[in-house]
Amino acid sequence: MTYPPNAPAAPAARGVATASAGPAGVPAQPSATTAPPSPGSPDGSSAVEPGGRGAWAVARERLREAATTEPGRLQILGAVLALLVVAFGAVTAYEVADRASASEDVVHRSQPLSADAAAVYRSLADADSTAAAGVLAGTLEPAESRARYLRDIATASRLLVKAAAQTDGSSASGREITTLNEQLPRYTGLVERARAANRQGLPLGGAYLRYANQQMTRHMLPAAERLYAAETERLRRDDDAARAWPVASLAVGLLALGVLAWAQRRHYTRTHRVFSPGLLAATAASLAVLVWLLAAHTVARSELSTARAQGQASLQLLNEARISSLKARANENLTQVARGAVLTEDGKDDKYEADYATAMEALTTALAGARELADDDAGRGPVDEAAARAAEWKERHTAARALGEGGDFLGALRLIIGPKGTTGETFDRVDAALERGLAHEQAEFTRAADDAGDALAALPAGATALGFLGALGALLGINRRLSEYR
């Protein structure tokens, strides 16, 4: 029997590529429709979890799974407790260090700058008053008066250089310092012209002196007052920063103690064990930091309050009294130089005499306020002395004014300048008493402010150390409980 020949093989299914003809040993090429292996794993499997979840989703899933078991919950609790206790120590260290730095600024930067600004005003005003007294003395200026004037100018120049080195040039204080540095050479030049004309017996000396006084009273002394006000405001800001309560530290501390208490109660309800040594140690460390923080800050605030009430406020009033006395003395001298040539705006009274009366009234008010704030005999003594000498000054000035209005200018002049029995003598005694009062109040302020800084000095390092010890205790307490599941 004859069989038909075999039929040719059917073509390959669509989509399956035949191997390329080629030399033996060359592997067949993959089909264009065959997907390449996925990068990220040797076998081509994808790194992304099924469903397209990312790393954060996986971490959340694992955390959720861990929270369903007691060991997992204990691990989470231990991490939270350790972080809270460490955070409490770190935040406390940061905030207390900030308060201590502000307290240090109060003592060693803000308050000295405020005192220097007041000293600048005092030196300039005294130089102006001394220059006027030198011209009133006659054609030959007394050597003592000249030395005092030069000493005042040198002091003002030195303090301005010191203040400029510690002040930002773009700040309000920096602008006032620039104004004073520009005006001081102009003022001294006018005074030298007045001295030269006066030594020649020319009336032009009085005109130059009045013009120098205008430069001083219209430009320099107002700038010095503004400088003093700006530095006093900076002192107030630093004082407020040092006194501010560490709210963040207290909040984190209370939160840490609350979570620790809850964790120990949870430990007791699940194991019926009253104490966990590790958690107790963490609680004790956190409580120690909190109590230390409250005690130290309370002491610091108390000392700063004492410094503000008994030192800073008294210093401000005594400085105002000294400024007023200097204004009164300068106007008293210029009353004799001008002899009624300069009137008030309404044209009825002598301008310098009116300014003298205003300054003396301000002096009396400031001394009364300083007397009320003085807390001991050492503080009240200088104030009482200044008040008594100011009253004597008024009496002698009234007598000199009566002589001047009666035409006896030489008699009035003898009651204004001179070492004995004059208003100049009483002014010097008022100034000396105020200087003693300022020195006493400065010492009181510095002592109280230093005590405030000392109360906070060791707390940042102590809080940091106790925070790490507390965190270690919390971890040990939790790990001991975890060991029961191993």
Coordinates of N, CA, C and O in Angstrom, one line a residue, residues 22 33 44 47-48 69 91 99 104 154 217 220 225 239 248 267 356 372 380 435 438 451 476 485:
G22 N 21.8 31.0 12.2 CA 23.2 31.5 12.4 C 24.1 30.4 12.7 O 23.7 29.3 12.8
T33 N 8.5 41.0 21.9 CA 7.4 41.1 22.8 C 7.6 40.5 24.2 O 6.8 40.6 25.0
G44 N 14.6 39.7 38.7 CA 13.6 40.5 38.0 C 12.4 40.9 38.8 O 11.5 41.6 38.2
A47 N 11.0 45.9 43.3 CA 11.3 46.3 44.7 C 10.1 46.9 45.4 O 10.0 47.1 46.6
V48 N 9.1 47.3 44.6 CA 7.9 47.9 45.2 C 7.0 46.8 45.7 O 6.8 45.8 45.0
T69 N 0.9 43.5 69.4 CA 1.5 42.5 70.3 C 2.0 43.3 71.5 O 2.5 44.4 71.4
V91 N 15.4 70.8 76.0 CA 14.7 72.0 76.0 C 15.0 72.9 77.2 O 15.1 74.1 77.1
R99 N 18.1 82.3 79.1 CA 17.8 83.2 80.2 C 19.1 83.6 80.9 O 19.3 84.8 81.3
E104 N 23.3 87.7 81.9 CA 24.7 88.2 81.7 C 24.7 89.5 81.0 O 25.5 90.4 81.3
A154 N 37.4 115.0 77.4 CA 38.1 113.7 77.2 C 37.2 112.5 77.7 O 37.2 111.5 77.0
T217 N 22.8 122.6 73.6 CA 21.4 122.3 74.1 C 20.5 121.9 73.0 O 19.5 121.2 73.3
M220 N 23.5 118.4 70.8 CA 24.3 117.4 71.5 C 23.6 116.8 72.7 O 23.5 115.6 72.9
E225 N 20.6 112.5 75.4 CA 19.4 112.0 76.1 C 18.7 110.9 75.4 O 18.3 109.9 76.0
D239 N 16.3 92.6 80.4 CA 15.8 92.2 81.7 C 14.5 91.4 81.5 O 14.3 90.4 82.2
A248 N 8.1 76.4 77.4 CA 8.3 75.1 76.6 C 8.9 74.1 77.5 O 8.4 72.9 77.5
H267 N 2.0 49.3 83.8 CA 2.9 48.2 84.3 C 2.2 47.5 85.5 O 2.3 46.3 85.6
Y356 N 16.3 127.5 84.0 CA 16.9 127.1 85.3 C 15.8 126.6 86.3 O 15.9 125.6 87.0
E372 N 12.1 107.7 98.0 CA 11.1 106.6 98.2 C 11.6 105.3 97.9 O 11.3 104.3 98.6
R380 N 19.7 106.2 101.3 CA 18.9 107.4 101.6 C 19.9 108.6 101.9 O 19.5 109.7 101.7
E435 N 26.6 111.4 92.9 CA 27.6 110.4 92.5 C 27.8 109.3 93.5 O 27.9 108.1 93.1
L438 N 24.6 107.1 93.1 CA 24.7 106.3 92.0 C 25.7 105.1 92.2 O 25.4 104.0 91.7
D451 N 23.5 87.6 91.3 CA 22.9 86.5 92.0 C 21.9 85.8 91.1 O 21.7 84.5 91.2
L476 N 15.8 50.9 80.4 CA 16.1 49.7 81.3 C 14.8 49.1 81.9 O 14.7 47.9 81.9
Y485 N 9.4 38.1 77.7 CA 8.8 37.5 76.5 C 9.9 36.8 75.7 O 9.6 36.3 74.6

